């Protein structure tokens, strides 16, 4: 799902593209700042229907990169009803049986 404001979509895409290219949030900030790229900031409080465009800040970069919604990670339900993100599921090591358990079979 994308934000209906194309300008917001573009700045988010650009932020992720720069992160893949540069490898660090600080480098993303420096590159985007040097180009004069601005970031949206809600100007109407809770409704989030109006935005002011301000120079990008480090916390903008970090909050987008850590946000599972933007990263494309969605929660999934594990057996037992506990939620785990898809990203965490992909990153968790696969379980292998220990030699003791194999010998017991």
N, CA, C and O atoms as CSV, one atom per row, in Angstrom:
chain,resi,resn,atom,element,x,y,z
A,1,UNK,N,N,0.848,-1.169,0.000
A,1,UNK,CA,C,0.000,0.000,0.000
A,1,UNK,C,C,0.893,1.232,0.000
A,1,UNK,O,O,1.820,1.318,0.805
A,2,UNK,N,N,0.633,2.179,-0.883
A,2,UNK,CA,C,1.429,3.388,-0.981
A,2,UNK,C,C,0.613,4.595,-0.580
A,2,UNK,O,O,-0.612,4.601,-0.710
A,3,UNK,N,N,1.283,5.604,-0.098
A,3,UNK,CA,C,0.631,6.863,0.241
A,3,UNK,C,C,0.119,7.489,-1.049
A,3,UNK,O,O,0.815,7.455,-2.064
A,4,UNK,N,N,-1.073,8.055,-1.031
A,4,UNK,CA,C,-1.615,8.637,-2.258
A,4,UNK,C,C,-0.851,9.864,-2.745
A,4,UNK,O,O,-0.966,10.229,-3.915
A,5,UNK,N,N,-0.086,10.498,-1.891
A,5,UNK,CA,C,0.693,11.654,-2.307
A,5,UNK,C,C,1.964,11.161,-3.011
A,5,UNK,O,O,2.843,10.581,-2.374
A,6,UNK,N,N,2.056,11.390,-4.311
A,6,UNK,CA,C,3.188,10.894,-5.095
A,6,UNK,C,C,4.521,11.473,-4.631
A,6,UNK,O,O,5.555,10.811,-4.727
A,7,UNK,N,N,4.500,12.682,-4.138
A,7,UNK,CA,C,5.741,13.294,-3.651
A,7,UNK,C,C,6.262,12.548,-2.422
A,7,UNK,O,O,7.470,12.354,-2.281
A,8,UNK,N,N,5.364,12.134,-1.538
A,8,UNK,CA,C,5.761,11.369,-0.350
A,8,UNK,C,C,6.299,10.008,-0.775
A,8,UNK,O,O,7.321,9.552,-0.261
A,9,UNK,N,N,5.611,9.360,-1.714
A,9,UNK,CA,C,6.087,8.067,-2.217
A,9,UNK,C,C,7.507,8.184,-2.758
A,9,UNK,O,O,8.364,7.349,-2.469
A,10,UNK,N,N,7.739,9.211,-3.531
A,10,UNK,CA,C,9.047,9.379,-4.167
A,10,UNK,C,C,10.163,9.590,-3.153
A,10,UNK,O,O,11.237,9.007,-3.303
A,11,UNK,N,N,9.941,10.401,-2.132
A,11,UNK,CA,C,10.995,10.650,-1.150
A,11,UNK,C,C,11.283,9.377,-0.338
A,11,UNK,O,O,12.430,9.143,0.042
A,12,UNK,N,N,10.265,8.557,-0.069
A,12,UNK,CA,C,10.477,7.297,0.656
A,12,UNK,C,C,11.272,6.320,-0.222
A,12,UNK,O,O,12.211,5.678,0.249
A,13,UNK,N,N,10.893,6.218,-1.483
A,13,UNK,CA,C,11.631,5.335,-2.406
A,13,UNK,C,C,13.083,5.775,-2.543
A,13,UNK,O,O,14.001,4.954,-2.536
A,14,UNK,N,N,13.270,7.072,-2.665
A,14,UNK,CA,C,14.616,7.610,-2.811
A,14,UNK,C,C,15.454,7.313,-1.568
A,14,UNK,O,O,16.636,6.989,-1.681
A,15,UNK,N,N,14.854,7.421,-0.394
A,15,UNK,CA,C,15.557,7.139,0.849
A,15,UNK,C,C,16.040,5.684,0.881
A,15,UNK,O,O,17.191,5.423,1.232
A,16,UNK,N,N,15.167,4.734,0.518
A,16,UNK,CA,C,15.566,3.324,0.503
A,16,UNK,C,C,16.603,3.047,-0.581
A,16,UNK,O,O,17.528,2.263,-0.368
A,17,UNK,N,N,16.456,3.679,-1.732
A,17,UNK,CA,C,17.438,3.505,-2.810
A,17,UNK,C,C,18.815,3.979,-2.344
A,17,UNK,O,O,19.819,3.300,-2.557
A,18,UNK,N,N,18.850,5.136,-1.716
A,18,UNK,CA,C,20.116,5.672,-1.214
A,18,UNK,C,C,20.715,4.769,-0.142
A,18,UNK,O,O,21.931,4.589,-0.089
A,19,UNK,N,N,19.865,4.203,0.710
A,19,UNK,CA,C,20.376,3.326,1.758
A,19,UNK,C,C,21.011,2.070,1.149
A,19,UNK,O,O,22.074,1.630,1.587
A,20,UNK,N,N,20.349,1.499,0.137
A,20,UNK,CA,C,20.939,0.328,-0.534
A,20,UNK,C,C,22.266,0.700,-1.197
A,20,UNK,O,O,23.211,-0.089,-1.202
A,21,UNK,N,N,22.323,1.882,-1.743
A,21,UNK,CA,C,23.511,2.353,-2.452
A,21,UNK,C,C,24.653,2.719,-1.498
A,21,UNK,O,O,25.803,2.362,-1.750
A,22,UNK,N,N,24.351,3.419,-0.418
A,22,UNK,CA,C,25.369,3.966,0.469
A,22,UNK,C,C,25.632,3.131,1.710
A,22,UNK,O,O,26.738,3.166,2.250
A,23,UNK,N,N,24.645,2.383,2.172
A,23,UNK,CA,C,24.850,1.458,3.273
A,23,UNK,C,C,24.715,1.995,4.682
A,23,UNK,O,O,24.813,1.220,5.633
A,24,UNK,N,N,24.493,3.294,4.859
A,24,UNK,CA,C,24.312,3.790,6.224
A,24,UNK,C,C,23.316,4.947,6.237
A,24,UNK,O,O,23.196,5.697,5.268
A,25,UNK,N,N,22.617,5.069,7.343
A,25,UNK,CA,C,21.620,6.125,7.489
A,25,UNK,C,C,22.294,7.496,7.477
A,25,UNK,O,O,21.753,8.446,6.911
A,26,UNK,N,N,23.446,7.602,8.084
A,26,UNK,CA,C,24.158,8.882,8.105
A,26,UNK,C,C,24.543,9.323,6.701
A,26,UNK,O,O,24.395,10.496,6.357
A,27,UNK,N,N,25.035,8.396,5.888
A,27,UNK,CA,C,25.405,8.742,4.518
A,27,UNK,C,C,24.175,9.139,3.695
A,27,UNK,O,O,24.250,10.023,2.841
A,28,UNK,N,N,23.041,8.477,3.958
A,28,UNK,CA,C,21.784,8.852,3.300
A,28,UNK,C,C,21.431,10.285,3.659
A,28,UNK,O,O,21.099,11.088,2.787
A,29,UNK,N,N,21.504,10.604,4.948
A,29,UNK,CA,C,21.203,11.959,5.408
A,29,UNK,C,C,22.115,12.985,4.742
A,29,UNK,O,O,21.644,14.006,4.242
A,30,UNK,N,N,23.402,12.716,4.735
A,30,UNK,CA,C,24.348,13.662,4.145
A,30,UNK,C,C,24.097,13.869,2.658
A,30,UNK,O,O,24.133,14.999,2.170
A,31,UNK,N,N,23.843,12.780,1.939
A,31,UNK,CA,C,23.601,12.876,0.498
A,31,UNK,C,C,22.312,13.637,0.199
A,31,UNK,O,O,22.286,14.521,-0.658
A,32,UNK,N,N,21.248,13.287,0.910
A,32,UNK,CA,C,19.962,13.927,0.650
A,32,UNK,C,C,19.967,15.387,1.109
A,32,UNK,O,O,19.328,16.232,0.483
A,33,UNK,N,N,20.672,15.686,2.181
A,33,UNK,CA,C,20.776,17.065,2.654
A,33,UNK,C,C,21.542,17.925,1.659
A,33,UNK,O,O,21.164,19.065,1.389
A,34,UNK,N,N,22.627,17.368,1.115
A,34,UNK,CA,C,23.432,18.140,0.171
A,34,UNK,C,C,22.666,18.453,-1.114
A,34,UNK,O,O,22.985,19.412,-1.816
A,35,UNK,N,N,21.661,17.643,-1.414
A,35,UNK,CA,C,20.836,17.874,-2.600
A,35,UNK,C,C,19.606,18.731,-2.284
A,35,UNK,O,O,18.808,19.034,-3.172
A,36,UNK,N,N,19.462,19.115,-1.028
A,36,UNK,CA,C,18.343,19.967,-0.642
A,36,UNK,C,C,17.003,19.250,-0.627
A,36,UNK,O,O,15.959,19.876,-0.809
A,37,UNK,N,N,17.028,17.945,-0.413
A,37,UNK,CA,C,15.788,17.169,-0.379
A,37,UNK,C,C,15.059,17.424,0.930
A,37,UNK,O,O,15.664,17.429,2.002
A,38,UNK,N,N,13.766,17.632,0.831
A,38,UNK,CA,C,12.929,17.888,1.999
A,38,UNK,C,C,12.084,16.665,2.314
A,38,UNK,O,O,11.866,15.805,1.461
A,39,UNK,N,N,11.613,16.602,3.555
A,39,UNK,CA,C,10.846,15.464,4.052
A,39,UNK,C,C,9.524,15.976,4.615
A,39,UNK,O,O,9.487,17.048,5.219
A,40,UNK,N,N,8.430,15.221,4.425
A,40,UNK,CA,C,7.131,15.697,4.914
A,40,UNK,C,C,7.022,15.619,6.435
A,40,UNK,O,O,7.517,14.687,7.068
A,41,UNK,N,N,6.371,16.610,6.988
A,41,UNK,CA,C,6.069,16.640,8.422
A,41,UNK,C,C,4.600,16.991,8.563
A,41,UNK,O,O,4.161,18.008,8.026
A,42,UNK,N,N,3.819,16.168,9.279
A,42,UNK,CA,C,2.393,16.474,9.434
A,42,UNK,C,C,2.200,17.861,10.034
A,42,UNK,O,O,2.849,18.215,11.019
A,43,UNK,N,N,1.313,18.636,9.441
A,43,UNK,CA,C,1.076,19.989,9.935
A,43,UNK,C,C,-0.309,20.157,10.542
A,43,UNK,O,O,-0.658,21.236,11.021
A,44,UNK,N,N,-1.094,19.086,10.519
A,44,UNK,CA,C,-2.453,19.208,11.049
A,44,UNK,C,C,-2.711,18.271,12.221
A,44,UNK,O,O,-3.852,17.893,12.486
A,45,UNK,N,N,-1.656,17.904,12.911
A,45,UNK,CA,C,-1.817,17.082,14.112
A,45,UNK,C,C,-2.190,15.648,13.815
A,45,UNK,O,O,-1.493,14.958,13.072
A,46,UNK,N,N,-3.283,15.202,14.393
A,46,UNK,CA,C,-3.680,13.796,14.368
A,46,UNK,C,C,-4.228,13.314,13.021
A,46,UNK,O,O,-4.100,12.129,12.714
A,47,UNK,N,N,-4.823,14.171,12.222
A,47,UNK,CA,C,-5.494,13.722,10.992
A,47,UNK,C,C,-4.522,13.322,9.886
A,47,UNK,O,O,-4.862,12.493,9.041
A,48,UNK,N,N,-3.336,13.887,9.876
A,48,UNK,CA,C,-2.298,13.567,8.889
A,48,UNK,C,C,-2.778,13.735,7.443
A,48,UNK,O,O,-2.498,12.899,6.584
A,49,UNK,N,N,-3.488,14.806,7.196
A,49,UNK,CA,C,-3.961,15.062,5.839
A,49,UNK,C,C,-3.223,16.223,5.182
A,49,UNK,O,O,-3.388,16.471,3.988
A,50,UNK,N,N,-2.412,16.929,5.957
A,50,UNK,CA,C,-1.681,18.070,5.439
A,50,UNK,C,C,-0.234,17.985,5.934
A,50,UNK,O,O,0.025,17.619,7.080
A,51,UNK,N,N,0.705,18.332,5.042
A,51,UNK,CA,C,2.119,18.200,5.385
A,51,UNK,C,C,2.879,19.477,5.071
A,51,UNK,O,O,2.545,20.207,4.138
A,52,UNK,N,N,3.903,19.729,5.864
A,52,UNK,CA,C,4.884,20.783,5.597
A,52,UNK,C,C,6.154,20.065,5.154
A,52,UNK,O,O,6.500,19.020,5.704
A,53,UNK,N,N,6.835,20.609,4.183
A,53,UNK,CA,C,8.077,20.003,3.703
A,53,UNK,C,C,9.250,20.755,4.306
A,53,UNK,O,O,9.424,21.953,4.082
A,54,UNK,N,N,10.065,20.019,5.089
A,54,UNK,CA,C,11.202,20.608,5.786
A,54,UNK,C,C,12.471,19.854,5.419
A,54,UNK,O,O,12.397,18.711,4.967
A,55,UNK,N,N,13.634,20.470,5.604
A,55,UNK,CA,C,14.888,19.750,5.325
A,55,UNK,C,C,14.914,18.421,6.087
A,55,UNK,O,O,14.496,18.342,7.242
A,56,UNK,N,N,15.407,17.397,5.423
A,56,UNK,CA,C,15.429,16.059,6.021
A,56,UNK,C,C,16.365,16.047,7.230
A,56,UNK,O,O,17.396,16.719,7.243
A,57,UNK,N,N,15.979,15.265,8.250
A,57,UNK,CA,C,16.758,15.140,9.472
A,57,UNK,C,C,17.069,13.665,9.705
A,57,UNK,O,O,16.424,12.774,9.152
A,58,UNK,N,N,18.072,13.442,10.535
A,58,UNK,CA,C,18.507,12.071,10.815
A,58,UNK,C,C,17.363,11.208,11.338
A,58,UNK,O,O,17.225,10.049,10.948
A,59,UNK,N,N,16.551,11.771,12.214
A,59,UNK,CA,C,15.449,10.979,12.776
A,59,UNK,C,C,14.425,10.593,11.703
A,59,UNK,O,O,13.770,9.559,11.833
A,60,UNK,N,N,14.274,11.401,10.645
A,60,UNK,CA,C,13.396,11.027,9.536
A,60,UNK,C,C,13.924,9.777,8.841
A,60,UNK,O,O,13.175,8.841,8.558
A,61,UNK,N,N,15.224,9.781,8.572
A,61,UNK,CA,C,15.855,8.643,7.887
A,61,UNK,C,C,15.709,7.386,8.729
A,61,UNK,O,O,15.273,6.349,8.227
A,62,UNK,N,N,16.067,7.468,10.000
A,62,UNK,CA,C,16.015,6.307,10.890
A,62,UNK,C,C,14.591,5.791,11.046
A,62,UNK,O,O,14.362,4.582,10.999
A,63,UNK,N,N,13.636,6.690,11.232
A,63,UNK,CA,C,12.260,6.236,11.462
A,63,UNK,C,C,11.692,5.516,10.240
A,63,UNK,O,O,10.933,4.558,10.390
A,64,UNK,N,N,12.043,5.956,9.048
A,64,UNK,CA,C,11.565,5.265,7.842
A,64,UNK,C,C,12.260,3.915,7.706
A,64,UNK,O,O,11.607,2.911,7.423
A,65,UNK,N,N,13.562,3.880,7.901
A,65,UNK,CA,C,14.303,2.618,7.752
A,65,UNK,C,C,13.877,1.567,8.776
A,65,UNK,O,O,13.905,0.374,8.476
A,66,UNK,N,N,13.487,1.987,9.970
A,66,UNK,CA,C,13.081,1.036,11.013
A,66,UNK,C,C,11.597,0.675,10.956
A,66,UNK,O,O,11.165,-0.282,11.598
A,67,UNK,N,N,10.830,1.426,10.201
A,67,UNK,CA,C,9.391,1.197,10.138
A,67,UNK,C,C,9.091,-0.031,9.292
A,67,UNK,O,O,9.385,-0.044,8.097
A,68,UNK,N,N,8.506,-1.067,9.899
A,68,UNK,CA,C,8.231,-2.315,9.187
A,68,UNK,C,C,7.233,-2.108,8.055
A,68,UNK,O,O,7.256,-2.859,7.080
A,69,UNK,N,N,6.367,-1.123,8.156
A,69,UNK,CA,C,5.404,-0.835,7.094
A,69,UNK,C,C,6.137,-0.431,5.816
A,69,UNK,O,O,5.828,-0.932,4.735
A,70,UNK,N,N,7.101,0.472,5.940
A,70,UNK,CA,C,7.846,0.922,4.768
A,70,UNK,C,C,8.804,-0.135,4.254
A,70,UNK,O,O,9.043,-0.227,3.050
A,71,UNK,N,N,9.351,-0.926,5.152
A,71,UNK,CA,C,10.313,-1.951,4.757
A,71,UNK,C,C,9.644,-3.131,4.070
A,71,UNK,O,O,10.334,-3.991,3.521
A,72,UNK,N,N,8.327,-3.193,4.087
A,72,UNK,CA,C,7.620,-4.282,3.431
A,72,UNK,C,C,7.522,-5.520,4.295
A,72,UNK,O,O,7.227,-6.605,3.794
A,73,UNK,N,N,7.760,-5.375,5.557
A,73,UNK,CA,C,7.689,-6.495,6.471
A,73,UNK,C,C,6.329,-6.483,7.151
A,73,UNK,O,O,5.921,-5.473,7.724
A,74,UNK,N,N,5.643,-7.591,7.084
A,74,UNK,CA,C,4.326,-7.671,7.701
A,74,UNK,C,C,4.348,-8.720,8.800
A,74,UNK,O,O,5.096,-9.693,8.709
A,75,UNK,N,N,3.546,-8.538,9.829
A,75,UNK,CA,C,3.532,-9.533,10.893
A,75,UNK,C,C,2.929,-10.850,10.423
A,75,UNK,O,O,1.986,-10.859,9.631
A,76,UNK,N,N,3.467,-11.948,10.905
A,76,UNK,CA,C,2.878,-13.249,10.609
A,76,UNK,C,C,2.664,-13.960,11.940
A,76,UNK,O,O,3.362,-13.688,12.917
A,77,UNK,N,N,1.718,-14.849,11.972
A,77,UNK,CA,C,1.390,-15.539,13.213
A,77,UNK,C,C,2.123,-16.867,13.257
A,77,UNK,O,O,2.031,-17.671,12.331
A,78,UNK,N,N,2.844,-17.086,14.333
A,78,UNK,CA,C,3.547,-18.343,14.544
A,78,UNK,C,C,2.613,-19.315,15.256
A,78,UNK,O,O,1.601,-18.899,15.820
A,79,UNK,N,N,2.938,-20.597,15.236
A,79,UNK,CA,C,2.145,-21.543,16.020
A,79,UNK,C,C,2.098,-21.095,17.474
A,79,UNK,O,O,3.119,-20.712,18.046
A,80,UNK,N,N,0.941,-21.143,18.052
A,80,UNK,CA,C,0.763,-20.676,19.412
A,80,UNK,C,C,0.204,-19.268,19.459
A,80,UNK,O,O,-0.036,-18.730,20.540
A,81,UNK,N,N,-0.006,-18.663,18.291
A,81,UNK,CA,C,-0.639,-17.355,18.219
A,81,UNK,C,C,0.279,-16.170,18.401
A,81,UNK,O,O,-0.199,-15.035,18.392
A,82,UNK,N,N,1.585,-16.377,18.567
A,82,UNK,CA,C,2.502,-15.255,18.738
A,82,UNK,C,C,2.881,-14.694,17.377
A,82,UNK,O,O,3.071,-15.442,16.417
A,83,UNK,N,N,2.990,-13.360,17.300
A,83,UNK,CA,C,3.340,-12.727,16.036
A,83,UNK,C,C,4.845,-12.574,15.908
A,83,UNK,O,O,5.548,-12.336,16.891
A,84,UNK,N,N,5.322,-12.715,14.690
A,84,UNK,CA,C,6.720,-12.529,14.371
A,84,UNK,C,C,6.773,-11.911,12.985
A,84,UNK,O,O,6.029,-12.332,12.099
A,85,UNK,N,N,7.612,-10.947,12.780
A,85,UNK,CA,C,7.664,-10.313,11.465
A,85,UNK,C,C,8.303,-11.265,10.463
A,85,UNK,O,O,9.096,-12.130,10.835
A,86,UNK,N,N,7.953,-11.098,9.187
A,86,UNK,CA,C,8.537,-11.930,8.140
A,86,UNK,C,C,10.036,-11.727,8.089
A,86,UNK,O,O,10.787,-12.679,7.873
A,87,UNK,N,N,10.481,-10.493,8.287
A,87,UNK,CA,C,11.912,-10.213,8.257
A,87,UNK,C,C,12.614,-10.991,9.358
A,87,UNK,O,O,13.658,-11.597,9.116
A,88,UNK,N,N,12.063,-10.984,10.553
A,88,UNK,CA,C,12.662,-11.727,11.657
A,88,UNK,C,C,12.642,-13.222,11.367
A,88,UNK,O,O,13.589,-13.930,11.713
A,89,UNK,N,N,11.583,-13.709,10.741
A,89,UNK,CA,C,11.492,-15.125,10.406
A,89,UNK,C,C,12.566,-15.516,9.395
A,89,UNK,O,O,13.158,-16.590,9.500
A,90,UNK,N,N,12.819,-14.648,8.418
A,90,UNK,CA,C,13.841,-14.944,7.414
A,90,UNK,C,C,15.230,-14.881,8.016
A,90,UNK,O,O,16.133,-15.594,7.577
A,91,UNK,N,N,15.409,-14.033,9.020
A,91,UNK,CA,C,16.727,-13.845,9.598
A,91,UNK,C,C,17.053,-14.865,10.676
A,91,UNK,O,O,18.223,-15.033,11.021
A,92,UNK,N,N,16.056,-15.548,11.215
A,92,UNK,CA,C,16.331,-16.490,12.296
A,92,UNK,C,C,17.017,-17.730,11.732
A,92,UNK,O,O,16.664,-18.199,10.651
A,93,UNK,N,N,17.990,-18.259,12.457
A,93,UNK,CA,C,18.702,-19.430,11.956
A,93,UNK,C,C,17.779,-20.641,11.904
A,93,UNK,O,O,16.875,-20.792,12.727
A,94,UNK,N,N,18.024,-21.493,10.929
A,94,UNK,CA,C,17.214,-22.708,10.836
A,94,UNK,C,C,17.614,-23.645,11.953
A,94,UNK,O,O,18.782,-23.715,12.337
A,95,UNK,N,N,16.655,-24.351,12.461
A,95,UNK,CA,C,16.937,-25.265,13.560
A,95,UNK,C,C,17.360,-26.620,13.010
A,95,UNK,O,O,16.735,-27.166,12.102
A,96,UNK,N,N,18.402,-27.130,13.565
A,96,UNK,CA,C,18.839,-28.473,13.188
A,96,UNK,C,C,18.861,-29.329,14.430
A,96,UNK,O,O,19.083,-28.834,15.534
A,97,UNK,N,N,18.634,-30.592,14.251
A,97,UNK,CA,C,18.635,-31.502,15.397
A,97,UNK,C,C,20.060,-31.722,15.872
A,97,UNK,O,O,20.986,-31.816,15.065
A,98,UNK,N,N,20.231,-31.803,17.175
A,98,UNK,CA,C,21.557,-32.063,17.717
A,98,UNK,C,C,21.885,-33.553,17.538
A,98,UNK,O,O,20.968,-34.361,17.387
A,99,UNK,N,N,23.151,-33.929,17.551
A,99,UNK,CA,C,23.520,-35.346,17.391
A,99,UNK,C,C,22.839,-36.232,18.425
A,99,UNK,O,O,22.489,-37.372,18.120
A,100,UNK,N,N,22.646,-35.738,19.627
A,100,UNK,CA,C,21.993,-36.527,20.659
A,100,UNK,C,C,20.571,-36.865,20.248
A,100,UNK,O,O,20.131,-38.002,20.415
A,101,UNK,N,N,19.857,-35.903,19.719
A,101,UNK,CA,C,18.471,-36.153,19.316
A,101,UNK,C,C,18.414,-37.082,18.126
A,101,UNK,O,O,17.506,-37.909,18.042
A,102,UNK,N,N,19.356,-36.976,17.200
A,102,UNK,CA,C,19.348,-37.864,16.030
A,102,UNK,C,C,19.570,-39.302,16.501
A,102,UNK,O,O,18.895,-40.221,16.038
A,103,UNK,N,N,20.506,-39.490,17.411
A,103,UNK,CA,C,20.784,-40.838,17.916
A,103,UNK,C,C,19.615,-41.431,18.685
A,103,UNK,O,O,19.509,-42.653,18.784
A,104,UNK,N,N,18.739,-40.603,19.232
A,104,UNK,CA,C,17.616,-41.086,20.021
A,104,UNK,C,C,16.486,-41.555,19.125
A,104,UNK,O,O,15.615,-42.296,19.581
A,105,UNK,N,N,16.471,-41.147,17.861
A,105,UNK,CA,C,15.378,-41.512,16.954
A,105,UNK,C,C,15.430,-42.921,16.612
A,105,UNK,O,O,14.587,-43.405,15.857
